[in-house]
Amino acid sequence: MGDRSRKEEEKDRRMKGQTHRHPGETLFSDSVPLLSFVLYQCRLVLSRNVTRSIPCAAANRLALCVNDVFVAPLLPSRLESVGYLSLILKIRVDGPTYGALQYETIQVVDNGPILRDMAFSSDQHFLYVMSESQDNQEHTLSYKFPAGERSRKTRTLTRVPVEACEQYSSCKECLGSGDPHCGWCVLHSMCTRKEKCERSSEPRRFASDIKQCVRLSVHPNNISVSQYSVMLVLEAHNVPELSAGVNCTFEDLAEMDGLVEGNRITCSSPAEKEVPRIVVDQGDHQIVQLYLKSKETGLAFANTSFVFYNCSVHKSCLSCVGSPYQCHWCKYRHTCTHDPSSCSFQEGRVKQPEECPQLLPADRILVPVNVVKPITLRAKNLPQPQSGQRGYECVLTIQGVEQRVPALRFNSSSVQCQNTSYSYDGMEMSSLPVDLMVIWNGDFSIDNPAQNKVHLYKCDARRESCGLCLKADPLFGCVWCKGENRCSLKQHCPHPQSMWLEHNGINSKCTHPKITKITPLRGPREGGTLVTIRGENLGLEFSEIKDHVKVADVECTPVPEGYIPAEQIVCEMGKAERSQFAGNVQVCVGECRPEFMAKSSKYYYFVIPRLLSLKPNRGPVSGGTIVNITGSNLDAGSNVSIMFKDQKCTYQRRGGQWITCRSHASMQGYGNVSVSVFVDKAHIHKDLKFEYVEDPTITKLEPEWSIFSGNTPLTVTGTNLDIIQTPLIRAKYKNLETVNICQVLSPTTMQCMAPELPYSLSRQKEVPERPDEFGFILDNVQSVLSLNNTNFIYYPNPVFEPLSVSGVQELKPGSPIILKGRNFLPPAPGGNGKLNYTVLIGDKPCTLTVSDTQLLCESPNLTGRHKVLARVGGIEFSPGVVHITSDSPLSSTAVISIAGAGGLLIFFIVIVLIAYKRKSRESDLTLKRLQMQMDNLESRVALECKEAFAELQTDIHELTSDLDGAGIPFLDYRTYTMRVLFPGIEEHPVLRDLEVPGYRQEQVEKGLKLFGQLINNKVFLLSFIRTLESQRGFSMRDRGNVASLIMTVLQSKLEYATDVLKHLLSDLIDKNLESKNHPKLLLRRTESVAEKMLTNWFTFLLYKFLKECAGEPLFSLFCAIKQQMEKGPIDSITGEARYSLSEDKLIRQQIDYKTLVVNCMHPDNEKSPEVQVKVLNCDTISQVKEKILDAIYKNVPYSHRPKASDMDLEWRQGRVVRVILQDEDVTTKIEGDWKRLNMLSHYQVPDNAVVALVPKQVTAYNSVNNSTVSRTSASKYENMIKYTGSPDSLRSRTPMITPDLESGVKVWHLVKNHEHGDQKEGDRGSKMVSEIYLTRLLATKGTLQKFVDDLFETIFSTAHRGSALPLAIKYMFDFLDEQADKHNIHDPHVRHTWKSNCLPLRFWVNVIKNPQFVFDIHKSSITDACLSVVAQTFMDSCSTSEHRLGKDSPSNKLLYAKDIPSYKSWVERYYSDISKMPAISDQDMNAYLAEQSRMHMSEFNTMSSLSEIYSYVGKYTEEIVSALEQDDGARKQRLAHKLEQVVAFMSLES
């Protein structure tokens, strides 16, 4: 406060009769009235400012005034169980309007209130503050009040500096802070008190106003890097007298003397050797700081930016003249320079973009392949080549290969590429945009600002049908050549024009439309379903199909928005009659003549969706509950909505028997609401109620503290907690949020693990912190998101010190282990700050005694070296290793005992060696004898094999006669890749849209887009993967999941994915060789992300090869195995079969059976001819149903067939008698505690019986007017449908003979399980000798031999069935050879093994064992066992090691012992042929990968994939950020900062 204010204050005191006392003389007490006028002003300002942060009463303030500064202690109300947060506010009252200004807040003590007793030091540089506190601090004095006084607590006197000027590093910060004590000492470049600044009284030496800060400018402020020692003039404002001289410093490049003339300083720019080198990648300039340094102090006191630029980095005219610097383009020299005089010709100097030689924008340049055609381009300012300069050329880069074509310059505005034909490889791309560049004089390029490209195209590429041909761009000039049934240019069609079909021509209508796919296949009768029909030749105009679509004889109105000419129709179903059940789809194009009509092979079914129940049936009134509604046929139709009375429940997903939705906040308050579901236009309702109940509340939280890392247990008390499905606890700090899980124990109690403080632990503070928000995520309940009544506090994490410098501590047995550190006991209120520590010595815990700085561990009774591991909260730390050694010497008795034991051991080893030698000789004899027996057996069964093979060939011929590609039920690309990438997961999130709450959607999508950019940064992605793999908690399953998710994200960027994969494989090879592992172990197991990514990479790129080549022999093998297995008995319970390749699945018992033929009525049309089906009289009813379905629907994919469990088998005896046959009914035979499943022989079904498959009936007996069956007989069959086991469960790989829970009866079919002790003698019949069942293995093997050979030959051939070797195989094999060369590995066996582990093991074995990954089929357990034998044989064929066989060798290895050597020769030839093929260039491979990416661009939802990957970022954020900060490349790109931005966006979702 100024002199005027002091005089007024003194006058005021005198008027009131007060005595003035110097503030440094004594402490103030409550009885002394202080500065009432100033205190009144202070309270006004405080009450306005304080209410923004901490609630306080104005009466608790004390203000002191000295040197125009208020220093006010802020004393908040007491906080329960937490303590005090004591602050001092610094306020000045000499502002421009004489108001008060708070400019700084400081914390005085950690715990305890500030008392009213305060005083300044004698020099008024410090304030002494009295507080009640338990902790002594530096510069403090503690004392206790005498006994009997009002307060008996320990008090602390703290010295607080009035100012802290040194915290400000620049003039603007210093003078902008508002601290009246601080000013800027100019030549010393520091913020300080005026008296501490040398010669501060001289003009402009000390600045006290921000306008007095030094300002510096330079002219010129930029020069070229090719200019040296240029004179620069610097103009400085507000500088003191500089008679001592100054230096000019260009950062660390150069320093030179400056010539001072008043406020102007003249310097020269750096010499040639000191000019910075400008890297082309960093642009055309570099900014450096130019400093003025005082020779008096040696310190820089002013600075400004200075630019060095380099014109020569510009290689094109437009970028040169577009530079903000003085750059000129020399047209005839094709260079950019800052000196226009260096250009050869005056007319060749260009400064304006309009004067640059450049190509003008052109319409699409279309060129058909293999057609000679010129290309004319418009341009301007084209230079005329001078004497000695070469003419113009056009350069087209086609699939990475440059093609140069001579060009003719007509004038300065036109150039023409001469007559030439062009072509590109492959039929995967119908058109290929090709980069075009016009050059002259060899390599002088003409600017192409419009990025003009030449579009090469092929009419017949990807236009296999007439419709696709005619919908091509009319400018292509493609026509459908009917005579040859292909798409071609008009001039290439050898037939007359009348045989053409062309768009908008005389003949423009394609015949023979075809329907290939319908979705959905089921819908409600009420209509409204949007049916999508995919096919060929489905019209070129919407009007052609507008009124010509019928689905199951019901009008279906096409929707214009969903129509894709020739390919797709989307129509809306009308209402169906109750009598209509199913039917095919019919489309007429234009008119309903046979040649313009298409009918689908699949049926569309009308179903009745029904509701059954919902769970949970109650939730909070604020909504957010995930409700699961169960029922039947709930996946029918195209659109579904759920209503809770008049409110929507947000639909999430559904299956055939369930729908889930998320409830909204109730508009009606508490109570029950009715639940209904709309499927398209069908309204489904049942008496289902959902109850909205009162929102849960939180009343108590114990304890109210944790540590920075969280994960300490908290007990939460409240109401209605049990209505929340997944409660979470949250903390928010500095705009970052973390959550942790809770477990509900009762409606009023739940146990939570504290969330960690969202604060980087690498920059951890050593003081307690309070979160900005602390609360719970309980569905949509907003009232508990941030609790206002909690005082939750975080204490610093415990910090452990290493056991020793070396990390190893030597101990004697029984000695305690002492772990030292700090913060082991958090200073929680009441002294109850105990943490749950666990210390493991090896894998054994020890008993602990805890103090603030030590953990005393009573070591368990162990010896040797053991790792010490300490766990607390979310922290796990190993301080080192303890080495526990015993110091007791061995006695003489012990030495003698050890020597004796050693002698006995040597004697025993000698005996074992002798026995081993004798045993080896016997084994060799046994092996020879066994091989002779096998040869004899093969001869004996040769005839049987031939007969069986001939019979099988007949059956297989019928099955494979339609295998022309369309008959094989290939899965679509998306389903195929999902089954390989995520086996066992039907509805993976990557197939759905991202599911986030609406209010979070925009923020989350921003975060995921930014995260997607990071994933597409190779430095980040490689660091991310390596960091994850280094985490102990990152399991094998996590590695596979991350690899698959990354590949789904990079499906659209396979070039980049391949580059990343090569880097990861290279790292894996380096790591494998560095760890001294045998090189052959590389890629053997899926233990890294790289190995799973390799599998997925082949999965993506070999799909076409599977469909066109390898799929047919694989499907034939599968069908042959299935057919052969079903020719003999198969046990429905154990899965064992008479015919098998697997010894484990072979029935080792004589089963009497005979083959029957049954005549089956077609389930969809009983008037159609009966289908003859071969069955066995020992088949169960479920097995018969499966065989009938296989026969009737032999060309229908498995997922589109009716399920056997949904059908009943009806035996029709004459016209009126109909009997339902079932696996179990009242006639089932029970002997003791064994119940045998019914077979055809049980019902005495004769040969040529008539049967029918009918939908499941309500009662088993449903004959009409059957006079031959009495009422008693009817009741006998009334409840036959009891057995609910599906065929799948009956054929499970493990025997299902678990006793019935009610009756204790075990179920069997052909053989009883021999492991049960109650089996009677002779139950399994006379056991067959080994030769007989080995004969069956041989017979099956011989029968299937041709199919196995066909498959192996197809896979191990570089050119088979007209299909070339996939590029991916050659490319990856060459990469492995390059890596072997790089590491000097020349062993051919190692190279062979790498390739075998790379392709056959990683891809083919998986496909052979799991054909359901490729085809829409059902694989039984016996088929699976046989395929496993084939897959093992396949892998043995790829091995280089010799297999020694003996009598104990597995039967599957003995079976193919003679075939494997020839298979091995195939493999060696295959690898050799590949290595001899010409290498694939990176350009060709990238073009192929780009096309593959384009073909499958939208198979997966990228945002959902990124969200799934981000879950791992949330789990390991700190480790990933730390790794990025330590990586030089990542640091340069600020990737850690970008990831933190992603985390901030995603914080609520993490």
mmCIF file of N, CA and C in Angstrom, residues 733-791:
data_model
loop_
_atom_site.group_PDB
_atom_site.id
_atom_site.type_symbol
_atom_site.label_atom_id
_atom_site.label_comp_id
_atom_site.label_asym_id
_atom_site.label_seq_id
_atom_site.Cartn_x
_atom_site.Cartn_y
_atom_site.Cartn_z
ATOM 1 N N TYR A 733 -8.602 -37.388 -12.033
ATOM 2 C CA TYR A 733 -7.534 -36.495 -11.580
ATOM 3 C C TYR A 733 -6.871 -35.881 -12.799
ATOM 4 N N LYS A 734 -6.879 -34.560 -12.844
ATOM 5 C CA LYS A 734 -6.270 -33.840 -13.968
ATOM 6 C C LYS A 734 -6.813 -34.334 -15.309
ATOM 7 N N ASN A 735 -8.163 -34.456 -15.374
ATOM 8 C CA ASN A 735 -8.884 -34.824 -16.606
ATOM 9 C C ASN A 735 -8.601 -36.241 -17.068
ATOM 10 N N LEU A 736 -7.956 -37.047 -16.241
ATOM 11 C CA LEU A 736 -7.764 -38.458 -16.572
ATOM 12 C C LEU A 736 -8.556 -39.289 -15.573
ATOM 13 N N GLU A 737 -9.172 -40.354 -16.061
ATOM 14 C CA GLU A 737 -10.033 -41.161 -15.208
ATOM 15 C C GLU A 737 -9.580 -42.611 -15.208
ATOM 16 N N THR A 738 -9.670 -43.243 -14.037
ATOM 17 C CA THR A 738 -9.438 -44.683 -13.940
ATOM 18 C C THR A 738 -10.624 -45.309 -13.218
ATOM 19 N N VAL A 739 -10.845 -46.592 -13.508
ATOM 20 C CA VAL A 739 -11.931 -47.316 -12.857
ATOM 21 C C VAL A 739 -11.402 -48.648 -12.357
ATOM 22 N N ASN A 740 -12.140 -49.251 -11.438
ATOM 23 C CA ASN A 740 -11.812 -50.582 -10.938
ATOM 24 C C ASN A 740 -13.112 -51.298 -10.630
ATOM 25 N N ILE A 741 -13.014 -52.576 -10.343
ATOM 26 C CA ILE A 741 -14.211 -53.420 -10.232
ATOM 27 C C ILE A 741 -14.744 -53.443 -8.804
ATOM 28 N N CYS A 742 -16.012 -53.764 -8.702
ATOM 29 C CA CYS A 742 -16.669 -53.959 -7.406
ATOM 30 C C CYS A 742 -17.442 -55.275 -7.441
ATOM 31 N N GLN A 743 -17.615 -55.870 -6.269
ATOM 32 C CA GLN A 743 -18.397 -57.101 -6.156
ATOM 33 C C GLN A 743 -19.495 -56.871 -5.126
ATOM 34 N N VAL A 744 -20.754 -57.063 -5.562
ATOM 35 C CA VAL A 744 -21.893 -56.848 -4.660
ATOM 36 C C VAL A 744 -22.021 -58.043 -3.721
ATOM 37 N N LEU A 745 -22.069 -57.747 -2.405
ATOM 38 C CA LEU A 745 -22.201 -58.802 -1.402
ATOM 39 C C LEU A 745 -23.642 -58.919 -0.915
ATOM 40 N N SER A 746 -24.359 -57.810 -0.847
ATOM 41 C CA SER A 746 -25.752 -57.792 -0.396
ATOM 42 C C SER A 746 -26.381 -56.510 -0.919
ATOM 43 N N PRO A 747 -27.679 -56.325 -0.733
ATOM 44 C CA PRO A 747 -28.298 -55.077 -1.211
ATOM 45 C C PRO A 747 -27.686 -53.823 -0.591
ATOM 46 N N THR A 748 -27.017 -53.962 0.548
ATOM 47 C CA THR A 748 -26.484 -52.781 1.234
ATOM 48 C C THR A 748 -24.967 -52.748 1.269
ATOM 49 N N THR A 749 -24.284 -53.760 0.744
ATOM 50 C CA THR A 749 -22.825 -53.813 0.883
ATOM 51 C C THR A 749 -22.199 -54.315 -0.408
ATOM 52 N N MET A 750 -21.058 -53.705 -0.763
ATOM 53 C CA MET A 750 -20.245 -54.268 -1.846
ATOM 54 C C MET A 750 -18.769 -54.015 -1.547
ATOM 55 N N GLN A 751 -17.949 -54.869 -2.095
ATOM 56 C CA GLN A 751 -16.489 -54.790 -1.909
ATOM 57 C C GLN A 751 -15.878 -54.279 -3.208
ATOM 58 N N CYS A 752 -15.072 -53.224 -3.105
ATOM 59 C CA CYS A 752 -14.443 -52.636 -4.291
ATOM 60 C C CYS A 752 -12.933 -52.618 -4.120
ATOM 61 N N MET A 753 -12.249 -52.600 -5.252
ATOM 62 C CA MET A 753 -10.808 -52.371 -5.252
ATOM 63 C C MET A 753 -10.581 -50.931 -5.707
ATOM 64 N N ALA A 754 -9.841 -50.176 -4.894
ATOM 65 C CA ALA A 754 -9.651 -48.750 -5.182
ATOM 66 C C ALA A 754 -9.029 -48.560 -6.557
ATOM 67 N N PRO A 755 -9.533 -47.570 -7.337
ATOM 68 C CA PRO A 755 -8.878 -47.266 -8.628
ATOM 69 C C PRO A 755 -7.547 -46.581 -8.377
ATOM 70 N N GLU A 756 -6.625 -46.744 -9.311
ATOM 71 C CA GLU A 756 -5.355 -46.044 -9.168
ATOM 72 C C GLU A 756 -5.548 -44.567 -9.442
ATOM 73 N N LEU A 757 -4.652 -43.749 -8.894
ATOM 74 C CA LEU A 757 -4.706 -42.320 -9.179
ATOM 75 C C LEU A 757 -4.197 -42.093 -10.590
ATOM 76 N N PRO A 758 -4.985 -41.452 -11.458
ATOM 77 C CA PRO A 758 -4.542 -41.280 -12.852
ATOM 78 C C PRO A 758 -3.384 -40.287 -12.944
ATOM 79 N N TYR A 759 -2.246 -40.691 -12.491
ATOM 80 C CA TYR A 759 -1.086 -39.808 -12.437
ATOM 81 C C TYR A 759 0.127 -40.625 -12.792
ATOM 82 N N SER A 760 0.933 -40.171 -13.699
ATOM 83 C CA SER A 760 2.078 -40.969 -14.160
ATOM 84 C C SER A 760 2.998 -41.271 -12.989
ATOM 85 N N LEU A 761 3.160 -42.564 -12.685
ATOM 86 C CA LEU A 761 3.959 -42.943 -11.524
ATOM 87 C C LEU A 761 5.435 -42.659 -11.721
ATOM 88 N N SER A 762 5.868 -42.462 -12.979
ATOM 89 C CA SER A 762 7.277 -42.146 -13.204
ATOM 90 C C SER A 762 7.597 -40.734 -12.712
ATOM 91 N N ARG A 763 6.562 -39.894 -12.580
ATOM 92 C CA ARG A 763 6.783 -38.545 -12.058
ATOM 93 C C ARG A 763 6.032 -38.411 -10.736
ATOM 94 N N GLN A 764 6.123 -39.451 -9.944
ATOM 95 C CA GLN A 764 5.320 -39.550 -8.733
ATOM 96 C C GLN A 764 5.702 -38.519 -7.692
ATOM 97 N N LYS A 765 4.698 -37.931 -7.083
ATOM 98 C CA LYS A 765 4.942 -37.007 -5.995
ATOM 99 C C LYS A 765 5.106 -37.774 -4.686
ATOM 100 N N GLU A 766 5.693 -37.100 -3.699
ATOM 101 C CA GLU A 766 5.861 -37.714 -2.388
ATOM 102 C C GLU A 766 4.911 -37.080 -1.384
ATOM 103 N N VAL A 767 3.841 -36.460 -1.850
ATOM 104 C CA VAL A 767 2.852 -35.861 -0.950
ATOM 105 C C VAL A 767 1.491 -36.453 -1.289
ATOM 106 N N PRO A 768 0.587 -36.490 -0.313
ATOM 107 C CA PRO A 768 -0.762 -37.030 -0.582
ATOM 108 C C PRO A 768 -1.475 -36.182 -1.637
ATOM 109 N N GLU A 769 -2.364 -36.824 -2.363
ATOM 110 C CA GLU A 769 -3.131 -36.137 -3.404
ATOM 111 C C GLU A 769 -4.604 -36.494 -3.239
ATOM 112 N N ARG A 770 -5.451 -35.507 -3.532
ATOM 113 C CA ARG A 770 -6.895 -35.768 -3.543
ATOM 114 C C ARG A 770 -7.380 -35.822 -4.991
ATOM 115 N N PRO A 771 -8.192 -36.777 -5.346
ATOM 116 C CA PRO A 771 -8.731 -36.794 -6.714
ATOM 117 C C PRO A 771 -9.707 -35.641 -6.912
ATOM 118 N N ASP A 772 -9.799 -35.161 -8.146
ATOM 119 C CA ASP A 772 -10.769 -34.104 -8.450
ATOM 120 C C ASP A 772 -12.197 -34.622 -8.311
ATOM 121 N N GLU A 773 -12.395 -35.870 -8.684
ATOM 122 C CA GLU A 773 -13.712 -36.501 -8.520
ATOM 123 C C GLU A 773 -13.495 -37.920 -8.046
ATOM 124 N N PHE A 774 -14.418 -38.409 -7.209
ATOM 125 C CA PHE A 774 -14.349 -39.794 -6.736
ATOM 126 C C PHE A 774 -15.782 -40.281 -6.594
ATOM 127 N N GLY A 775 -16.088 -41.410 -7.218
ATOM 128 C CA GLY A 775 -17.456 -41.899 -7.159
ATOM 129 C C GLY A 775 -17.589 -43.268 -7.781
ATOM 130 N N PHE A 776 -18.797 -43.560 -8.288
ATOM 131 C CA PHE A 776 -19.107 -44.903 -8.766
ATOM 132 C C PHE A 776 -19.865 -44.822 -10.089
ATOM 133 N N ILE A 777 -19.618 -45.809 -10.936
ATOM 134 C CA ILE A 777 -20.378 -45.967 -12.172
ATOM 135 C C ILE A 777 -21.366 -47.102 -11.936
ATOM 136 N N LEU A 778 -22.598 -46.750 -11.661
ATOM 137 C CA LEU A 778 -23.660 -47.723 -11.385
ATOM 138 C C LEU A 778 -24.724 -47.559 -12.467
ATOM 139 N N ASP A 779 -24.530 -48.265 -13.572
ATOM 140 C CA ASP A 779 -25.401 -48.105 -14.733
ATOM 141 C C ASP A 779 -25.456 -46.624 -15.105
ATOM 142 N N ASN A 780 -26.677 -46.043 -15.180
ATOM 143 C CA ASN A 780 -26.784 -44.627 -15.569
ATOM 144 C C ASN A 780 -27.061 -43.714 -14.380
ATOM 145 N N VAL A 781 -26.795 -44.171 -13.172
ATOM 146 C CA VAL A 781 -27.101 -43.372 -11.977
ATOM 147 C C VAL A 781 -26.080 -42.248 -11.870
ATOM 148 N N GLN A 782 -26.534 -41.008 -12.055
ATOM 149 C CA GLN A 782 -25.625 -39.858 -12.081
ATOM 150 C C GLN A 782 -25.273 -39.356 -10.688
ATOM 151 N N SER A 783 -26.156 -39.608 -9.717
ATOM 152 C CA SER A 783 -25.952 -39.018 -8.389
ATOM 153 C C SER A 783 -24.718 -39.560 -7.686
ATOM 154 N N VAL A 784 -24.224 -40.739 -8.099
ATOM 155 C CA VAL A 784 -23.061 -41.310 -7.405
ATOM 156 C C VAL A 784 -21.800 -41.234 -8.256
ATOM 157 N N LEU A 785 -21.877 -40.586 -9.437
ATOM 158 C CA LEU A 785 -20.673 -40.481 -10.275
ATOM 159 C C LEU A 785 -19.571 -39.731 -9.556
ATOM 160 N N SER A 786 -19.943 -38.689 -8.822
ATOM 161 C CA SER A 786 -18.958 -37.925 -8.051
ATOM 162 C C SER A 786 -19.549 -37.653 -6.683
ATOM 163 N N LEU A 787 -18.962 -38.247 -5.653
ATOM 164 C CA LEU A 787 -19.490 -38.108 -4.296
ATOM 165 C C LEU A 787 -18.991 -36.797 -3.693
ATOM 166 N N ASN A 788 -19.926 -36.032 -3.119
ATOM 167 C CA ASN A 788 -19.550 -34.770 -2.491
ATOM 168 C C ASN A 788 -19.250 -34.919 -1.004
ATOM 169 N N ASN A 789 -19.668 -36.071 -0.435
ATOM 170 C CA ASN A 789 -19.526 -36.224 1.004
ATOM 171 C C ASN A 789 -18.351 -37.115 1.384
ATOM 172 N N THR A 790 -17.422 -37.334 0.448
ATOM 173 C CA THR A 790 -16.269 -38.168 0.790
ATOM 174 C C THR A 790 -15.000 -37.328 0.778
ATOM 175 N N ASN A 791 -14.071 -37.701 1.634
ATOM 176 C CA ASN A 791 -12.796 -37.002 1.724
ATOM 177 C C ASN A 791 -11.675 -37.953 1.333
#
